[in-house]
PDB file of C-alpha atoms in Angstrom:
ATOM      1  CA  UNK A   1       0.000   0.000   0.000  1.00 61.00           C
ATOM      2  CA  UNK A   2       1.648   3.229  -1.195  1.00 65.00           C
ATOM      3  CA  UNK A   3      -1.185   5.514  -0.229  1.00 91.00           C
ATOM      4  CA  UNK A   4      -1.168   8.696   1.785  1.00 96.00           C
ATOM      5  CA  UNK A   5      -4.640   9.857   2.739  1.00 96.00           C
ATOM      6  CA  UNK A   6      -5.693  13.372   3.655  1.00 97.00           C
ATOM      7  CA  UNK A   7      -8.917  14.757   5.074  1.00 97.00           C
ATOM      8  CA  UNK A   8     -10.817  16.851   4.343  1.00 97.00           C
ATOM      9  CA  UNK A   9     -10.445  17.286   0.579  1.00 96.00           C
ATOM     10  CA  UNK A  10     -11.894  20.776   0.701  1.00 97.00           C
ATOM     11  CA  UNK A  11     -12.158  23.209   3.592  1.00 97.00           C
ATOM     12  CA  UNK A  12     -13.656  26.671   3.795  1.00 96.00           C
ATOM     13  CA  UNK A  13     -13.042  28.525   7.033  1.00 94.00           C
ATOM     14  CA  UNK A  14     -13.400  31.988   8.405  1.00 91.00           C
ATOM     15  CA  UNK A  15     -10.516  33.935   9.855  1.00 90.00           C
ATOM     16  CA  UNK A  16     -11.665  33.266  13.428  1.00 90.00           C
ATOM     17  CA  UNK A  17     -12.223  29.525  13.025  1.00 90.00           C
ATOM     18  CA  UNK A  18     -10.120  26.669  14.325  1.00 95.00           C
ATOM     19  CA  UNK A  19      -9.805  23.621  12.100  1.00 96.00           C
ATOM     20  CA  UNK A  20      -7.446  20.697  11.581  1.00 97.00           C
ATOM     21  CA  UNK A  21      -6.070  18.893   8.558  1.00 98.00           C
ATOM     22  CA  UNK A  22      -5.312  15.204   8.900  1.00 98.00           C
ATOM     23  CA  UNK A  23      -2.855  12.960   7.099  1.00 98.00           C
ATOM     24  CA  UNK A  24      -2.266   9.224   7.425  1.00 97.00           C
ATOM     25  CA  UNK A  25       0.166   6.711   5.934  1.00 97.00           C
ATOM     26  CA  UNK A  26       0.654   3.003   6.595  1.00 91.00           C
ATOM     27  CA  UNK A  27       3.898   2.428   4.700  1.00 94.00           C
ATOM     28  CA  UNK A  28       6.062   2.457   7.803  1.00 93.00           C
ATOM     29  CA  UNK A  29       7.673   5.696   6.691  1.00 94.00           C
ATOM     30  CA  UNK A  30       9.524   7.595   9.401  1.00 94.00           C
ATOM     31  CA  UNK A  31       9.475  11.041   7.797  1.00 94.00           C
ATOM     32  CA  UNK A  32       6.328  13.065   7.189  1.00 96.00           C
ATOM     33  CA  UNK A  33       5.980  16.491   5.614  1.00 96.00           C
ATOM     34  CA  UNK A  34       3.536  19.370   5.241  1.00 97.00           C
ATOM     35  CA  UNK A  35       3.712  21.513   2.107  1.00 97.00           C
ATOM     36  CA  UNK A  36       1.753  24.576   1.020  1.00 98.00           C
ATOM     37  CA  UNK A  37       1.184  25.031  -2.697  1.00 98.00           C
ATOM     38  CA  UNK A  38      -0.235  28.005  -4.540  1.00 97.00           C
ATOM     39  CA  UNK A  39      -1.672  27.580  -8.034  1.00 95.00           C
ATOM     40  CA  UNK A  40       0.921  26.880 -10.746  1.00 93.00           C
ATOM     41  CA  UNK A  41       3.784  27.083  -8.218  1.00 96.00           C
ATOM     42  CA  UNK A  42       6.008  24.406  -6.716  1.00 97.00           C
ATOM     43  CA  UNK A  43       5.166  23.122  -3.247  1.00 97.00           C
ATOM     44  CA  UNK A  44       6.737  25.051  -0.370  1.00 96.00           C
ATOM     45  CA  UNK A  45       7.951  23.059   2.597  1.00 95.00           C
ATOM     46  CA  UNK A  46       6.349  23.982   5.921  1.00 96.00           C
ATOM     47  CA  UNK A  47       7.259  21.253   8.423  1.00 96.00           C
ATOM     48  CA  UNK A  48       9.110  17.954   8.587  1.00 94.00           C
ATOM     49  CA  UNK A  49       8.664  15.279  11.229  1.00 95.00           C
ATOM     50  CA  UNK A  50      11.312  12.621  11.563  1.00 93.00           C
ATOM     51  CA  UNK A  51      10.649   9.668  13.868  1.00 94.00           C
ATOM     52  CA  UNK A  52       7.662  11.575  15.291  1.00 94.00           C
ATOM     53  CA  UNK A  53       9.747  14.585  16.287  1.00 94.00           C
ATOM     54  CA  UNK A  54       9.591  17.985  14.636  1.00 94.00           C
ATOM     55  CA  UNK A  55      12.756  18.201  12.577  1.00 92.00           C
ATOM     56  CA  UNK A  56      12.208  21.250  10.391  1.00 91.00           C
ATOM     57  CA  UNK A  57       9.987  24.303  10.767  1.00 92.00           C
ATOM     58  CA  UNK A  58      10.467  26.609   7.808  1.00 92.00           C
ATOM     59  CA  UNK A  59       9.641  29.740   9.818  1.00 91.00           C
ATOM     60  CA  UNK A  60       5.938  29.085   9.461  1.00 95.00           C
ATOM     61  CA  UNK A  61       3.600  31.520  11.306  1.00 95.00           C
ATOM     62  CA  UNK A  62       2.303  30.218  14.605  1.00 95.00           C
ATOM     63  CA  UNK A  63      -1.265  30.168  13.290  1.00 96.00           C
ATOM     64  CA  UNK A  64      -0.175  26.839  11.767  1.00 97.00           C
ATOM     65  CA  UNK A  65       0.550  24.212  14.413  1.00 97.00           C
ATOM     66  CA  UNK A  66       1.706  20.721  13.411  1.00 97.00           C
ATOM     67  CA  UNK A  67       1.270  17.595  15.484  1.00 97.00           C
ATOM     68  CA  UNK A  68       2.446  14.016  15.022  1.00 96.00           C
ATOM     69  CA  UNK A  69       0.429  11.795  17.413  1.00 94.00           C
ATOM     70  CA  UNK A  70       2.112   8.603  16.175  1.00 92.00           C
ATOM     71  CA  UNK A  71       4.256   7.296  13.340  1.00 90.00           C
ATOM     72  CA  UNK A  72       1.278   7.023  10.955  1.00 95.00           C
ATOM     73  CA  UNK A  73      -0.563  10.266  11.628  1.00 97.00           C
ATOM     74  CA  UNK A  74       0.182  13.907  10.995  1.00 97.00           C
ATOM     75  CA  UNK A  75      -2.108  16.800  11.811  1.00 98.00           C
ATOM     76  CA  UNK A  76      -1.990  20.475  10.953  1.00 98.00           C
ATOM     77  CA  UNK A  77      -3.991  22.681  13.306  1.00 98.00           C
ATOM     78  CA  UNK A  78      -5.197  25.961  11.867  1.00 97.00           C
ATOM     79  CA  UNK A  79      -6.223  29.035  13.833  1.00 95.00           C
ATOM     80  CA  UNK A  80      -6.834  32.659  12.919  1.00 94.00           C
ATOM     81  CA  UNK A  81      -5.776  32.198   9.322  1.00 94.00           C
ATOM     82  CA  UNK A  82      -5.527  34.968   6.751  1.00 95.00           C
ATOM     83  CA  UNK A  83      -6.995  34.980   3.220  1.00 95.00           C
ATOM     84  CA  UNK A  84      -3.458  34.638   1.802  1.00 96.00           C
ATOM     85  CA  UNK A  85      -3.250  31.252   3.521  1.00 97.00           C
ATOM     86  CA  UNK A  86      -5.734  29.897   0.976  1.00 97.00           C
ATOM     87  CA  UNK A  87      -3.853  27.177  -0.918  1.00 97.00           C
ATOM     88  CA  UNK A  88      -3.522  23.463  -1.514  1.00 98.00           C
ATOM     89  CA  UNK A  89      -1.975  21.768   1.528  1.00 98.00           C
ATOM     90  CA  UNK A  90      -0.108  18.604   0.715  1.00 97.00           C
ATOM     91  CA  UNK A  91       1.050  15.944   3.107  1.00 97.00           C
ATOM     92  CA  UNK A  92       3.888  13.614   2.102  1.00 96.00           C
ATOM     93  CA  UNK A  93       5.907  10.804   3.590  1.00 95.00           C
ATOM     94  CA  UNK A  94       9.206   9.133   2.818  1.00 94.00           C
ATOM     95  CA  UNK A  95      11.064   6.179   4.238  1.00 92.00           C
ATOM     96  CA  UNK A  96      13.496   8.463   6.003  1.00 89.00           C
ATOM     97  CA  UNK A  97      14.358  12.156   6.043  1.00 85.00           C
ATOM     98  CA  UNK A  98      18.081  11.724   5.592  1.00 83.00           C
ATOM     99  CA  UNK A  99      18.512   9.524   2.515  1.00 83.00           C
ATOM    100  CA  UNK A 100      19.015  11.230  -0.836  1.00 86.00           C
ATOM    101  CA  UNK A 101      17.328   8.346  -2.636  1.00 88.00           C
ATOM    102  CA  UNK A 102      14.002   8.298  -0.836  1.00 90.00           C
ATOM    103  CA  UNK A 103      11.101   9.450  -2.942  1.00 92.00           C
ATOM    104  CA  UNK A 104       8.179  11.193  -1.340  1.00 94.00           C
ATOM    105  CA  UNK A 105       4.653   9.879  -1.502  1.00 95.00           C
ATOM    106  CA  UNK A 106       2.054  12.615  -1.521  1.00 96.00           C
ATOM    107  CA  UNK A 107      -1.547  12.679  -0.446  1.00 96.00           C
ATOM    108  CA  UNK A 108      -4.304  14.181  -2.610  1.00 95.00           C
ATOM    109  CA  UNK A 109      -4.169  17.434  -0.694  1.00 96.00           C
ATOM    110  CA  UNK A 110      -6.655  19.671   1.082  1.00 97.00           C
ATOM    111  CA  UNK A 111      -7.856  22.717  -0.818  1.00 97.00           C
ATOM    112  CA  UNK A 112      -8.217  25.396   1.825  1.00 97.00           C
ATOM    113  CA  UNK A 113     -10.127  28.623   1.327  1.00 97.00           C
ATOM    114  CA  UNK A 114      -9.999  31.284   4.041  1.00 96.00           C
ATOM    115  CA  UNK A 115     -12.827  33.807   3.875  1.00 93.00           C
TER     116      UNK A 115
ATOM    117  CA  UNK B   1      21.212  30.798  -7.990  1.00 59.00           C
ATOM    118  CA  UNK B   2      18.332  28.393  -8.383  1.00 68.00           C
ATOM    119  CA  UNK B   3      19.195  24.835  -7.509  1.00 93.00           C
ATOM    120  CA  UNK B   4      16.652  23.349  -9.926  1.00 97.00           C
ATOM    121  CA  UNK B   5      15.818  25.066 -13.203  1.00 97.00           C
ATOM    122  CA  UNK B   6      13.001  24.058 -15.496  1.00 98.00           C
ATOM    123  CA  UNK B   7      13.124  26.410 -18.464  1.00 96.00           C
ATOM    124  CA  UNK B   8       9.890  25.317 -20.168  1.00 97.00           C
ATOM    125  CA  UNK B   9       6.824  26.784 -18.447  1.00 95.00           C
ATOM    126  CA  UNK B  10       4.549  25.053 -20.977  1.00 96.00           C
ATOM    127  CA  UNK B  11       4.940  22.316 -23.557  1.00 96.00           C
ATOM    128  CA  UNK B  12       2.628  20.815 -26.159  1.00 97.00           C
ATOM    129  CA  UNK B  13       2.944  17.344 -27.672  1.00 98.00           C
ATOM    130  CA  UNK B  14       0.834  15.343 -30.081  1.00 98.00           C
ATOM    131  CA  UNK B  15      -0.675  12.147 -28.750  1.00 98.00           C
ATOM    132  CA  UNK B  16       1.569   9.086 -29.322  1.00 97.00           C
ATOM    133  CA  UNK B  17       4.677  11.207 -29.816  1.00 98.00           C
ATOM    134  CA  UNK B  18       7.634  11.470 -27.435  1.00 98.00           C
ATOM    135  CA  UNK B  19       8.402  14.599 -25.440  1.00 98.00           C
ATOM    136  CA  UNK B  20      11.396  15.771 -23.386  1.00 98.00           C
ATOM    137  CA  UNK B  21      11.022  17.985 -20.333  1.00 98.00           C
ATOM    138  CA  UNK B  22      14.196  19.793 -19.336  1.00 98.00           C
ATOM    139  CA  UNK B  23      15.724  20.031 -15.886  1.00 98.00           C
ATOM    140  CA  UNK B  24      19.113  21.379 -14.841  1.00 98.00           C
ATOM    141  CA  UNK B  25      20.401  21.369 -11.290  1.00 97.00           C
ATOM    142  CA  UNK B  26      23.144  22.911  -9.249  1.00 95.00           C
ATOM    143  CA  UNK B  27      24.910  21.246  -6.356  1.00 92.00           C
ATOM    144  CA  UNK B  28      28.442  20.731  -5.126  1.00 90.00           C
ATOM    145  CA  UNK B  29      27.546  17.569  -3.243  1.00 89.00           C
ATOM    146  CA  UNK B  30      28.821  14.324  -4.785  1.00 91.00           C
ATOM    147  CA  UNK B  31      25.792  12.455  -3.408  1.00 91.00           C
ATOM    148  CA  UNK B  32      22.331  13.566  -4.436  1.00 93.00           C
ATOM    149  CA  UNK B  33      19.088  12.228  -5.818  1.00 95.00           C
ATOM    150  CA  UNK B  34      16.993  13.568  -8.662  1.00 97.00           C
ATOM    151  CA  UNK B  35      13.242  12.977  -8.913  1.00 97.00           C
ATOM    152  CA  UNK B  36      10.418  13.733 -11.267  1.00 98.00           C
ATOM    153  CA  UNK B  37       6.847  14.158 -10.051  1.00 98.00           C
ATOM    154  CA  UNK B  38       3.614  14.549 -11.992  1.00 98.00           C
ATOM    155  CA  UNK B  39       0.767  16.706 -10.712  1.00 97.00           C
ATOM    156  CA  UNK B  40      -2.552  16.438 -12.564  1.00 96.00           C
ATOM    157  CA  UNK B  41      -5.175  19.133 -12.119  1.00 93.00           C
ATOM    158  CA  UNK B  42      -6.667  17.068  -9.275  1.00 91.00           C
ATOM    159  CA  UNK B  43      -3.686  18.103  -7.151  1.00 91.00           C
ATOM    160  CA  UNK B  44      -1.973  14.914  -6.065  1.00 92.00           C
ATOM    161  CA  UNK B  45       1.787  14.785  -6.706  1.00 95.00           C
ATOM    162  CA  UNK B  46       2.761  11.420  -8.184  1.00 96.00           C
ATOM    163  CA  UNK B  47       6.334  10.120  -8.050  1.00 96.00           C
ATOM    164  CA  UNK B  48       7.505   9.050 -11.505  1.00 97.00           C
ATOM    165  CA  UNK B  49      11.212   8.289 -11.573  1.00 97.00           C
ATOM    166  CA  UNK B  50      14.452   8.568  -9.590  1.00 97.00           C
ATOM    167  CA  UNK B  51      18.094   8.930 -10.578  1.00 97.00           C
ATOM    168  CA  UNK B  52      20.942   8.725  -8.080  1.00 96.00           C
ATOM    169  CA  UNK B  53      24.119  10.690  -8.636  1.00 95.00           C
ATOM    170  CA  UNK B  54      26.211   7.531  -8.599  1.00 95.00           C
ATOM    171  CA  UNK B  55      23.954   5.560 -10.913  1.00 94.00           C
ATOM    172  CA  UNK B  56      25.819   4.545 -14.058  1.00 91.00           C
ATOM    173  CA  UNK B  57      22.747   3.956 -16.169  1.00 95.00           C
ATOM    174  CA  UNK B  58      19.827   6.205 -16.976  1.00 96.00           C
ATOM    175  CA  UNK B  59      16.699   5.358 -14.999  1.00 96.00           C
ATOM    176  CA  UNK B  60      13.656   3.992 -16.791  1.00 96.00           C
ATOM    177  CA  UNK B  61      10.130   3.304 -15.559  1.00 96.00           C
ATOM    178  CA  UNK B  62       7.717   2.152 -18.224  1.00 97.00           C
ATOM    179  CA  UNK B  63       7.156   5.034 -20.648  1.00 98.00           C
ATOM    180  CA  UNK B  64       9.328   7.350 -18.535  1.00 98.00           C
ATOM    181  CA  UNK B  65      13.077   7.589 -18.851  1.00 98.00           C
ATOM    182  CA  UNK B  66      15.562  10.011 -17.429  1.00 98.00           C
ATOM    183  CA  UNK B  67      18.322  11.387 -19.635  1.00 97.00           C
ATOM    184  CA  UNK B  68      21.001  11.973 -17.001  1.00 97.00           C
ATOM    185  CA  UNK B  69      24.034  13.991 -18.096  1.00 97.00           C
ATOM    186  CA  UNK B  70      26.068  14.456 -14.954  1.00 96.00           C
ATOM    187  CA  UNK B  71      28.770  16.690 -16.401  1.00 95.00           C
ATOM    188  CA  UNK B  72      26.125  19.053 -17.752  1.00 96.00           C
ATOM    189  CA  UNK B  73      24.090  18.765 -14.540  1.00 97.00           C
ATOM    190  CA  UNK B  74      20.948  17.927 -16.437  1.00 97.00           C
ATOM    191  CA  UNK B  75      18.259  15.358 -15.757  1.00 98.00           C
ATOM    192  CA  UNK B  76      15.687  15.551 -18.512  1.00 98.00           C
ATOM    193  CA  UNK B  77      12.493  13.496 -18.404  1.00 98.00           C
ATOM    194  CA  UNK B  78      11.522  11.696 -21.595  1.00 98.00           C
ATOM    195  CA  UNK B  79       7.947  10.509 -21.976  1.00 98.00           C
ATOM    196  CA  UNK B  80       7.462   8.134 -24.867  1.00 97.00           C
ATOM    197  CA  UNK B  81       4.177   7.518 -26.692  1.00 97.00           C
ATOM    198  CA  UNK B  82       2.346  10.398 -24.988  1.00 98.00           C
ATOM    199  CA  UNK B  83      -1.201   9.819 -23.814  1.00 97.00           C
ATOM    200  CA  UNK B  84      -3.986  12.301 -23.072  1.00 97.00           C
ATOM    201  CA  UNK B  85      -3.680  11.367 -19.405  1.00 97.00           C
ATOM    202  CA  UNK B  86      -0.107  12.670 -19.394  1.00 98.00           C
ATOM    203  CA  UNK B  87      -1.436  16.227 -19.471  1.00 98.00           C
ATOM    204  CA  UNK B  88      -0.293  17.626 -16.129  1.00 98.00           C
ATOM    205  CA  UNK B  89       2.319  19.748 -14.406  1.00 98.00           C
ATOM    206  CA  UNK B  90       5.710  18.069 -14.024  1.00 98.00           C
ATOM    207  CA  UNK B  91       8.195  18.956 -11.307  1.00 98.00           C
ATOM    208  CA  UNK B  92      11.872  18.103 -11.169  1.00 98.00           C
ATOM    209  CA  UNK B  93      13.262  17.835  -7.632  1.00 97.00           C
ATOM    210  CA  UNK B  94      16.579  17.176  -5.913  1.00 95.00           C
ATOM    211  CA  UNK B  95      17.585  15.836  -2.517  1.00 93.00           C
ATOM    212  CA  UNK B  96      21.100  16.547  -1.268  1.00 89.00           C
ATOM    213  CA  UNK B  97      23.015  15.099   1.627  1.00 81.00           C
ATOM    214  CA  UNK B  98      21.533  15.952   5.036  1.00 76.00           C
ATOM    215  CA  UNK B  99      24.439  18.173   6.058  1.00 72.00           C
ATOM    216  CA  UNK B 100      23.837  20.273   2.937  1.00 71.00           C
ATOM    217  CA  UNK B 101      20.111  20.730   2.926  1.00 72.00           C
ATOM    218  CA  UNK B 102      18.788  18.924   5.995  1.00 75.00           C
ATOM    219  CA  UNK B 103      17.065  16.263   3.920  1.00 75.00           C
ATOM    220  CA  UNK B 104      14.782  18.766   2.194  1.00 86.00           C
ATOM    221  CA  UNK B 105      13.693  18.425  -1.397  1.00 90.00           C
ATOM    222  CA  UNK B 106      14.270  21.352  -3.755  1.00 93.00           C
ATOM    223  CA  UNK B 107      11.646  21.673  -6.479  1.00 96.00           C
ATOM    224  CA  UNK B 108      11.818  23.380  -9.839  1.00 97.00           C
ATOM    225  CA  UNK B 109       9.072  25.756 -10.974  1.00 97.00           C
ATOM    226  CA  UNK B 110       7.456  23.030 -13.053  1.00 98.00           C
ATOM    227  CA  UNK B 111       6.481  22.466 -16.683  1.00 98.00           C
ATOM    228  CA  UNK B 112       2.856  22.235 -17.782  1.00 98.00           C
ATOM    229  CA  UNK B 113       2.506  19.546 -20.429  1.00 98.00           C
ATOM    230  CA  UNK B 114      -0.525  19.453 -22.704  1.00 98.00           C
ATOM    231  CA  UNK B 115      -1.091  16.410 -24.892  1.00 98.00           C
ATOM    232  CA  UNK B 116      -3.118  17.144 -28.013  1.00 97.00           C
ATOM    233  CA  UNK B 117      -5.372  14.472 -29.566  1.00 95.00           C
TER     234      UNK B 117
END
């Protein structure tokens, strides 16, 4: 099974709402990633978890809060977002963070609209 | 300087013909990996093919092959016998050694491929 699942597929939220994005993989991968992608642009790395610990935070605003409850799950908690945060949010996993040869498996993404 | 350069924002190809998508990269690391991903309009990024810096032969996966020219630092994707379902955005990406880039992937700006019937 090479599937990464993400829920919800679409999310519309107001600037005062609190919501969460969820990601799950059952490939035994030890690295999980959150990316933000604007239309027709490459994905931008937000966070990396390696062996369930936060390894990289790319200076993401604190209104985005990641969480890795276990080796298969990754959450992204959203609070007080801005309209410019509207984007496609992609979750990915790879066997390990360190190896140069490990491809990433991506989920279908959550299309987020902040009103 | 950009680490991954994709110079073709958009490409068109006739169905059943072959097409080459260009990718050049910049690194001083001897050990690195090069990847191509496909992103249809639905949004999901799909891994296509991988080439390691020490690999002697060009990678192939079905209709996809990677034309790896190490001295020129290029890793072009060749899609043979194009199909309508190949219409998508294609990203070239690189992973360097952890002490260089902390295990992060660097993506190019992408090439939008349109296959014409």
